[in-house]
Amino acid sequence: MKQTLAVFGSAFNPPSLGHRSVLERLNQFDKVLLLPSYQHAWGKVMLDYEARCDLVRAFIGDIGQLNLELSTLEQQIAIDDNAVTTFAVLEALQLRHPDTNITFVIGPDNFLNFHRFYKADYILKRWQIMACPETLPVRSTMIREALVHNDDITQYTTPTVTTMLMNDERFQFTE
């Protein structure tokens, strides 16, 4: 039987309990890759890539779900500071894992805009796409806004991520 791999791409700017609510429903996969965007395809301003990877590592540790793994594939295949397409990610993963069934997991907001993705029709023919809405409506935007206003964020993310966001100068958000 083929291994199953889910790819959950997000800005993770920062990781939230909304992200966690999606991940908790992906236990049927052998492995779930959390794939922070190296550069956002539609120009979204994000924290430094390495800082977001550190947050994702802490997030995975807090969740304790055994099939989760950070993937830095976007950084590995990026050319200069250009955004990496979903197609390029899936193609690279399939080459690295030729005997694996790959599913790309996206939120409903991205699923509604999936036609805008590079080679969307080809992706739909070659790989599985799973629209998986969060069951807890907590977004990264809520965390960023709370931090700007010095509000409590413990209800929005995991304990270690909260500590990092509150105490590390790399995680400064402005309005």
C-alpha positions as a Python dict, from the first residue, in 0.01 Angstrom:
ca = {
    (1, 'M'): (0, 0, 0),
    (2, 'K'): (131, 345, -93),
    (3, 'Q'): (234, 592, 174),
    (4, 'T'): (6, 894, 211),
    (5, 'L'): (141, 1244, 239),
    (6, 'A'): (-60, 1558, 305),
    (7, 'V'): (89, 1898, 228),
    (8, 'F'): (-49, 2185, 433),
    (9, 'G'): (86, 2510, 297),
    (10, 'S'): (29, 2836, 478),
    (11, 'A'): (205, 3159, 560),
    (12, 'F'): (205, 3049, 927),
    (13, 'N'): (237, 3418, 1006),
    (14, 'P'): (211, 3305, 1290),
    (15, 'P'): (64, 2956, 1340),
    (16, 'S'): (-276, 2966, 1509),
    (17, 'L'): (-524, 2736, 1679),
    (18, 'G'): (-721, 2757, 1353),
    (19, 'H'): (-428, 2584, 1183),
    (20, 'R'): (-425, 2329, 1464),
    (21, 'S'): (-796, 2254, 1415),
    (22, 'V'): (-722, 2158, 1054),
    (23, 'L'): (-416, 1948, 1142),
    (24, 'E'): (-605, 1750, 1406),
    (25, 'R'): (-830, 1616, 1130),
    (26, 'L'): (-540, 1486, 919),
    (27, 'N'): (-451, 1182, 1131),
    (28, 'Q'): (-535, 945, 845),
    (29, 'F'): (-218, 1052, 660),
    (30, 'D'): (115, 882, 724),
    (31, 'K'): (285, 1221, 717),
    (32, 'V'): (161, 1581, 710),
    (33, 'L'): (410, 1841, 592),
    (34, 'L'): (365, 2192, 725),
    (35, 'L'): (502, 2406, 448),
    (36, 'P'): (554, 2775, 531),
    (37, 'S'): (540, 3003, 227),
    (38, 'Y'): (886, 3118, 131),
    (39, 'Q'): (747, 3422, -47),
    (40, 'H'): (375, 3481, -73),
    (41, 'A'): (241, 3438, -425),
    (42, 'W'): (6, 3734, -390),
    (43, 'G'): (245, 3971, -216),
    (44, 'K'): (141, 3927, 148),
    (45, 'V'): (391, 4079, 392),
    (46, 'M'): (518, 3815, 634),
    (47, 'L'): (768, 3766, 914),
    (48, 'D'): (1113, 3645, 815),
    (49, 'Y'): (1101, 3291, 675),
    (50, 'E'): (1341, 3140, 931),
    (51, 'A'): (1147, 3301, 1216),
    (52, 'R'): (822, 3148, 1086),
    (53, 'C'): (994, 2809, 1057),
    (54, 'D'): (1101, 2840, 1421),
    (55, 'L'): (740, 2915, 1515),
    (56, 'V'): (619, 2611, 1318),
    (57, 'R'): (874, 2386, 1492),
    (58, 'A'): (748, 2506, 1830),
    (59, 'F'): (387, 2469, 1714),
    (60, 'I'): (447, 2107, 1608),
    (61, 'G'): (611, 2037, 1944),
    (62, 'D'): (317, 2185, 2132),
    (63, 'I'): (58, 1989, 1932),
    (64, 'G'): (236, 1656, 1977),
    (65, 'Q'): (71, 1499, 1673),
    (66, 'L'): (314, 1232, 1554),
    (67, 'N'): (256, 1264, 1179),
    (68, 'L'): (346, 1636, 1159),
    (69, 'E'): (673, 1757, 1010),
    (70, 'L'): (810, 2096, 905),
    (71, 'S'): (910, 2115, 539),
    (72, 'T'): (1144, 2384, 407),
    (73, 'L'): (1098, 2264, 50),
    (74, 'E'): (984, 2605, -75),
    (75, 'Q'): (1311, 2761, 36),
    (76, 'Q'): (1506, 2474, -121),
    (77, 'I'): (1344, 2511, -464),
    (78, 'A'): (1295, 2889, -468),
    (79, 'I'): (1477, 3091, -728),
    (80, 'D'): (1601, 3415, -573),
    (81, 'D'): (1318, 3573, -373),
    (82, 'N'): (1041, 3463, -607),
    (83, 'A'): (727, 3293, -481),
    (84, 'V'): (712, 2918, -528),
    (85, 'T'): (401, 2782, -694),
    (86, 'T'): (192, 2498, -555),
    (87, 'F'): (259, 2316, -880),
    (88, 'A'): (637, 2340, -827),
    (89, 'V'): (602, 2214, -468),
    (90, 'L'): (388, 1916, -565),
    (91, 'E'): (610, 1831, -860),
    (92, 'A'): (924, 1839, -640),
    (93, 'L'): (757, 1630, -370),
    (94, 'Q'): (640, 1372, -622),
    (95, 'L'): (995, 1341, -757),
    (96, 'R'): (1129, 1292, -404),
    (97, 'H'): (849, 1050, -310),
    (98, 'P'): (753, 872, -636),
    (99, 'D'): (553, 595, -468),
    (100, 'T'): (349, 824, -243),
    (101, 'N'): (-7, 949, -276),
    (102, 'I'): (11, 1325, -223),
    (103, 'T'): (-281, 1539, -112),
    (104, 'F'): (-264, 1917, -104),
    (105, 'V'): (-466, 2056, 188),
    (106, 'I'): (-604, 2408, 164),
    (107, 'G'): (-853, 2621, 348),
    (108, 'P'): (-1188, 2706, 191),
    (109, 'D'): (-1077, 3063, 112),
    (110, 'N'): (-795, 2932, -108),
    (111, 'F'): (-1015, 2660, -254),
    (112, 'L'): (-1254, 2928, -383),
    (113, 'N'): (-956, 3096, -551),
    (114, 'F'): (-794, 2773, -666),
    (115, 'H'): (-854, 2863, -1031),
    (116, 'R'): (-595, 3142, -981),
    (117, 'F'): (-322, 2891, -890),
    (118, 'Y'): (-56, 2827, -1153),
    (119, 'K'): (-153, 2514, -1353),
    (120, 'A'): (-464, 2463, -1139),
    (121, 'D'): (-627, 2227, -1392),
    (122, 'Y'): (-316, 2011, -1413),
    (123, 'I'): (-286, 1998, -1033),
    (124, 'L'): (-646, 1878, -1007),
    (125, 'K'): (-578, 1601, -1257),
    (126, 'R'): (-256, 1479, -1099),
    (127, 'W'): (-298, 1517, -721),
    (128, 'Q'): (-574, 1518, -467),
    (129, 'I'): (-689, 1851, -328),
    (130, 'M'): (-859, 1857, 10),
    (131, 'A'): (-1045, 2168, 124),
    (132, 'C'): (-1037, 2154, 501),
    (133, 'P'): (-1184, 2449, 689),
    (134, 'E'): (-1073, 2523, 1040),
    (135, 'T'): (-1321, 2417, 1306),
    (136, 'L'): (-1192, 2687, 1538),
    (137, 'P'): (-1219, 3030, 1373),
    (138, 'V'): (-883, 3166, 1487),
    (139, 'R'): (-674, 3336, 1222),
    (140, 'S'): (-314, 3457, 1221),
    (141, 'T'): (-448, 3808, 1163),
    (142, 'M'): (-612, 3796, 1507),
    (143, 'I'): (-277, 3715, 1668),
    (144, 'R'): (-96, 3993, 1483),
    (145, 'E'): (-363, 4249, 1575),
    (146, 'A'): (-358, 4143, 1941),
    (147, 'L'): (22, 4173, 1952),
    (148, 'V'): (12, 4523, 1800),
    (149, 'H'): (-228, 4627, 2077),
    (150, 'N'): (-39, 4438, 2352),
    (151, 'D'): (-342, 4215, 2409),
    (152, 'D'): (-335, 3857, 2538),
    (153, 'I'): (-284, 3595, 2264),
    (154, 'T'): (-305, 3275, 2471),
    (155, 'Q'): (-649, 3195, 2328),
    (156, 'Y'): (-516, 3215, 1971),
    (157, 'T'): (-208, 2991, 1959),
    (158, 'T'): (-13, 2724, 2148),
    (159, 'P'): (186, 2792, 2469),
    (160, 'T'): (539, 2782, 2325),
    (161, 'V'): (440, 2993, 2024),
    (162, 'T'): (278, 3243, 2262),
    (163, 'T'): (598, 3266, 2465),
    (164, 'M'): (808, 3313, 2154),
    (165, 'L'): (581, 3582, 2013),
    (166, 'M'): (576, 3770, 2342),
    (167, 'N'): (949, 3749, 2419),
    (168, 'D'): (1148, 3737, 2095),
    (169, 'E'): (1229, 4059, 1912),
    (170, 'R'): (1209, 3881, 1574),
    (171, 'F'): (831, 3873, 1610),
    (172, 'Q'): (742, 4242, 1599),
    (173, 'F'): (420, 4337, 1426),
    (174, 'T'): (314, 4688, 1336),
    (175, 'E'): (-23, 4811, 1218),
}
